[in-house]
């Protein structure tokens, strides 16, 4: 198993490494450019399929709380209920709109003439519905049915699944997400008063730099001292970015080494 | 001073400009000026621009005004814009940003149409793979496939201008997510193969500066102050445009807040020194 | 947003702010509500925006309806089917411990591909950074020369601080370098803190804007 994992890791990692290092002509001859988008789709689909792991984890923890009657079971119930409502309403609405879209496309293809039989074989339920409405399959009837489907697609915005999903998005998800993050502003204010003191030269430099960056964008301060804007820009461009570049280069090299280790099977799953 | 008093003080200080009219002057912002000038130079009428709205409610306070003001600028320059996101939390903004700007420009008699002037691709997972795919594919229409509403891209007028990555003139991205901008820089090979503009939150400003210095980011908007300065530049360039008073009020609130924080730092240190003495 | 959305959003926002007074039931209710909604969001998007159009619809044969001139691409269908099957391997351990090794296959493919891409990405990011670090100390203007000198000095000292390969506290000179490096790092971290203050305040300001201009206005219009 270990050998198989190592070989798999080497092939999949090696594809992109080879794709990066090979000269353009060699890549064209080997057909890399045509295959890469397919390969990327392949890997992306696999990684996307992991979405359920988080949901299963949430369910197992909170369902256990509810069934065992532990403390906080009411809140666990609220969490699972809101999760189910969001998922079900979102997918229900999407499925209903998508099926209407596909029906519309089916009707458009039917009016094109020559692929009718193939479409009838591939989508018997769509064909059956159409025949029940337009037994003669005449163009005028199909055109009327198309308009009917288009208006149903427009009306789907008033469907209860869309209303529920929009409510959960606009009333809960977006505002509460912002509110959670905004709590940090209060803690920063509190920290500014209690924790940011200069006991030594390093603390003083930290505070000085922070104050320059804060006040360099402040409307009142820059009206009194317009050169603060340039000072802030100079500090960010020359000192702060130089130090951060050193940190970034170090972390890029560290990341590069770690990626090579994963590719060669020295880290990660197969170890 | 108790923490609760500080919280209350901060809330009052930040709320004041919303109730009392306090006109303030917008200070210069060199990054916003650079972004504006570079965008004017690079984007021509009918240029295809990819705009990534990679943010959620946590950073929308800074990224949303940036995306509004830059989208307006792009539409005014006659660009064809393709909106997308790598953040599943950005759906509301993907629909909202083009709609708000479209309605605003309609009031001025500028007609911006979905399908012809802009399209919304929607959410795409795995940023590295998607961006790599864009650079590798010969047929962007086939690669993108459909828009957010399920319409095949080939049915939309804008797709007529799309072949491969070289048909995209400019990439613009707004994000507050850590590590997101690196995906663009790495896989779009910004600076050498693509032109990249970035709107960041104030937190990632020091980080973004290393990329503007190396040319990997052509233009940068820094948080809320950046978008306010950009608004002012846009109003100067297009004097008839409707000004966004709300952003200016938010900026004056920010100035009050910054002054309050500065005061807290000074007071905290003075009180501590006195206690020690 | 309609009136009910705004009302509920406003109450939720204030509920979150009650945390500042102390943890309470009001806050916990909305917190759990938010987590549930946020957790349900990603799967919906993945399925509707990616998995359905890229994987499921072609596999079920719906792409014939979406293509102008349809050509059956069996190789792509097989690849998509294979990727979906391998993707399901993530969940095998929940059904059978004996087959839990299959999870490793899916994980390896994802990790190894990401690592391969990261190797490419690292070079694309690193080389321009190194190139642009080489700034001329003697430049056209004095200001530029001074700025470049400060830049290179900061860069050198920041690099020097992170050298852990050998003992940097042996001599007075190396201790001096350590002290100066720390000073430059403190300036950088101070700039980060200053930027963070602005960012956090902006988010709170946006919420205050919502409470004043939308929530209070909605309540006012309902009462009067």
XYZ file of C-alpha atoms in Angstrom, chain A:
271
model
C 0.000 0.000 0.000
C 2.812 2.378 0.926
C 4.505 1.824 -2.426
C 1.236 2.395 -4.270
C 0.614 5.654 -2.399
C 4.173 6.762 -3.114
C 3.816 6.033 -6.844
C 0.444 7.802 -6.964
C 1.889 10.822 -5.165
C 4.881 10.893 -7.509
C 2.723 10.714 -10.648
C 0.204 13.347 -9.680
C 2.740 15.751 -8.212
C 5.210 15.032 -10.975
C 2.717 15.941 -13.692
C 2.696 19.582 -12.646
C 6.419 19.667 -11.937
C 7.121 18.272 -15.403
C 4.604 20.675 -16.907
C 6.480 23.561 -15.297
C 10.005 22.540 -16.213
C 9.523 21.159 -19.727
C 10.249 23.493 -22.658
C 7.173 24.737 -24.542
C 7.864 22.723 -27.689
C 8.280 19.493 -25.738
C 5.005 20.195 -23.945
C 3.210 20.751 -27.243
C 4.632 17.525 -28.682
C 3.602 15.544 -25.606
C 0.109 17.091 -25.654
C 0.359 18.648 -22.189
C -1.584 21.789 -23.006
C -4.614 19.881 -24.199
C -4.614 17.444 -21.300
C -3.906 19.839 -18.420
C -7.438 21.405 -18.183
C -8.935 17.873 -18.104
C -6.451 16.801 -15.450
C -7.214 19.884 -13.369
C -10.949 19.218 -13.594
C -10.292 15.633 -12.494
C -8.376 16.698 -9.386
C -10.768 19.553 -8.598
C -13.787 17.236 -8.683
C -12.051 14.859 -6.269
C -11.131 17.670 -3.862
C -14.657 19.149 -4.077
C -16.184 15.841 -3.042
C -14.645 16.303 0.424
C -17.270 18.937 1.270
C -19.397 16.425 3.112
C -16.738 15.623 5.700
C -17.315 18.838 7.647
C -21.074 18.356 7.613
C -20.787 14.737 8.793
C -18.507 15.884 11.606
C -20.901 18.646 12.676
C -23.833 16.242 12.559
C -22.100 13.561 14.589
C -21.036 15.943 17.356
C -24.281 17.867 17.681
C -26.617 14.913 17.079
C -24.868 13.087 19.903
C -25.450 16.092 22.173
C -29.149 16.031 21.352
C -29.662 12.292 21.707
C -27.670 12.038 24.944
C -29.442 15.075 26.385
C -26.175 16.883 27.142
C -25.859 20.534 28.111
C -26.378 22.819 25.126
C -28.624 20.377 23.254
C -31.077 23.139 22.356
C -28.318 25.105 20.622
C -27.122 21.968 18.837
C -30.681 21.483 17.608
C -30.760 25.088 16.347
C -27.457 24.559 14.535
C -28.524 21.343 12.823
C -31.934 22.762 11.917
C -30.429 25.862 10.312
C -27.884 23.707 8.456
C -30.614 21.456 7.077
C -32.832 24.367 6.107
C -29.986 26.108 4.277
C -28.859 23.021 2.420
C -32.309 21.723 1.542
C -33.796 25.085 0.498
C -30.730 25.981 -1.573
C -30.554 22.668 -3.392
C -34.343 22.432 -3.833
C -34.466 25.836 -5.463
C -31.444 25.071 -7.626
C -32.885 21.713 -8.709
C -36.270 23.198 -9.610
C -34.744 26.053 -11.627
C -32.200 23.771 -13.296
C -34.867 21.262 -14.355
C -36.847 24.118 -15.915
C -33.700 25.362 -17.654
C -33.034 21.911 -19.059
C -36.642 21.636 -20.229
C -36.252 24.971 -21.977
C -33.093 23.789 -23.713
C -34.877 20.581 -24.700
C -37.687 22.582 -26.289
C -35.192 24.782 -28.128
C -33.438 21.698 -29.506
C -36.757 20.152 -30.563
C -37.469 23.102 -32.821
C -34.140 22.558 -34.565
C -35.541 19.471 -36.251
C -32.958 16.839 -37.008
C -32.059 15.586 -33.509
C -35.653 14.967 -32.357
C -35.478 11.197 -32.206
C -32.196 11.135 -30.322
C -33.522 13.662 -27.799
C -36.763 11.693 -27.411
C -34.714 8.590 -26.598
C -32.338 10.324 -24.187
C -34.944 12.383 -22.307
C -38.159 10.317 -22.379
C -39.798 12.178 -19.476
C -39.305 15.582 -21.150
C -40.558 14.138 -24.442
C -43.598 12.541 -22.802
C -44.549 15.838 -21.123
C -44.160 17.705 -24.410
C -46.252 15.204 -26.347
C -49.013 15.452 -23.733
C -49.125 19.239 -24.226
C -48.382 19.350 -27.997
C -49.466 16.030 -29.556
C -48.724 17.305 -33.077
C -45.311 18.682 -32.008
C -46.017 21.774 -34.110
C -43.709 24.778 -33.832
C -46.389 27.182 -32.602
C -47.324 24.916 -29.693
C -43.669 24.342 -28.790
C -43.079 28.112 -28.879
C -46.027 28.638 -26.487
C -44.670 25.942 -24.170
C -41.238 27.654 -24.247
C -42.803 30.935 -23.107
C -44.638 29.045 -20.388
C -41.388 27.510 -19.102
C -39.638 30.910 -19.245
C -42.335 32.505 -17.119
C -42.115 29.601 -14.656
C -38.375 30.195 -14.382
C -39.082 33.849 -13.598
C -41.739 32.868 -11.047
C -39.333 30.499 -9.294
C -37.965 33.561 -7.479
C -41.208 33.601 -5.469
C -40.985 29.924 -4.581
C -40.826 29.238 -0.845
C -37.437 27.476 -1.110
C -35.894 30.629 -2.624
C -37.574 32.814 -0.011
C -36.205 30.661 2.822
C -32.712 30.573 1.330
C -32.679 34.329 0.731
C -33.897 34.944 4.269
C -31.167 32.755 5.736
C -28.556 34.507 3.586
C -29.691 38.109 4.024
C -30.950 38.006 7.602
C -28.547 35.533 9.225
C -25.447 34.676 7.246
C -24.260 38.033 5.916
C -25.099 40.322 8.863
C -24.065 37.923 11.622
C -20.826 37.090 9.811
C -19.952 40.765 9.710
C -21.071 41.254 13.324
C -18.832 38.416 14.568
C -15.797 39.953 12.878
C -16.687 43.426 14.084
C -16.441 42.287 17.735
C -12.678 42.348 17.287
C -12.755 46.153 16.973
C -13.878 46.390 20.585
C -11.140 44.053 21.753
C -8.528 45.993 19.821
C -9.673 49.194 21.518
C -9.445 47.517 24.897
C -5.999 46.109 24.042
C -4.805 49.549 22.915
C -5.537 50.917 26.360
C -4.348 48.041 28.505
C -1.680 46.133 26.626
C 0.182 48.517 24.337
C 2.727 50.108 26.566
C 6.324 50.860 25.771
C 8.485 49.293 28.431
C 11.569 49.274 26.268
C 12.903 50.495 22.933
C 11.266 47.631 21.011
C 7.829 48.417 22.427
C 8.392 52.074 21.593
C 9.305 51.258 17.968
C 6.256 49.025 17.619
C 3.966 51.724 18.954
C 5.600 54.480 16.915
C 5.226 52.498 13.696
C 1.596 51.649 14.541
C 0.788 55.284 15.285
C 2.374 56.461 11.999
C 0.323 53.931 10.009
C -2.912 54.780 11.862
C -2.539 58.550 11.753
C -1.144 58.605 8.207
C -4.673 57.836 6.988
C -6.482 59.931 9.538
C -8.303 62.913 8.079
C -7.784 65.236 11.090
C -4.126 64.457 11.625
C -3.177 64.712 7.947
C -4.863 68.107 7.736
C -2.565 69.328 10.525
C 0.509 67.448 9.296
C 0.132 66.654 5.574
C 3.633 65.121 5.400
C 2.361 62.222 7.556
C 0.787 60.694 4.448
C 4.181 60.485 2.751
C 5.829 59.267 5.943
C 3.303 56.436 6.217
C 3.800 55.471 2.558
C 7.592 55.576 2.986
C 7.465 53.399 6.102
C 5.221 50.826 4.393
C 7.240 50.762 1.150
C 10.755 50.719 2.567
C 10.903 49.263 6.048
C 7.749 47.228 6.561
C 7.709 45.688 3.086
C 11.448 44.873 3.261
C 10.990 42.997 6.528
C 7.845 41.309 5.322
C 9.585 40.343 2.082
C 12.283 38.574 4.088
C 9.590 36.718 6.032
C 7.710 35.943 2.799
C 10.807 34.639 0.991
C 11.555 32.408 3.946
C 8.027 31.050 4.018
C 7.957 30.539 0.224
C 11.171 28.523 0.397
C 9.814 26.591 3.375
C 6.597 25.906 1.468
C 8.581 24.828 -1.577
C 10.609 22.333 0.439
C 7.490 20.987 2.131
C 5.766 20.592 -1.255
C 8.779 18.683 -2.618
C 8.665 16.423 0.432
C 4.963 15.723 -0.117
C 5.566 15.043 -3.809
C 8.359 12.602 -2.985
C 6.201 10.864 -0.382
C 8.364 11.937 2.548
C 5.423 13.711 4.207
C 1.686 13.385 4.213
C -0.586 10.418 3.768
C 1.782 7.690 2.729
C 4.333 8.212 5.511
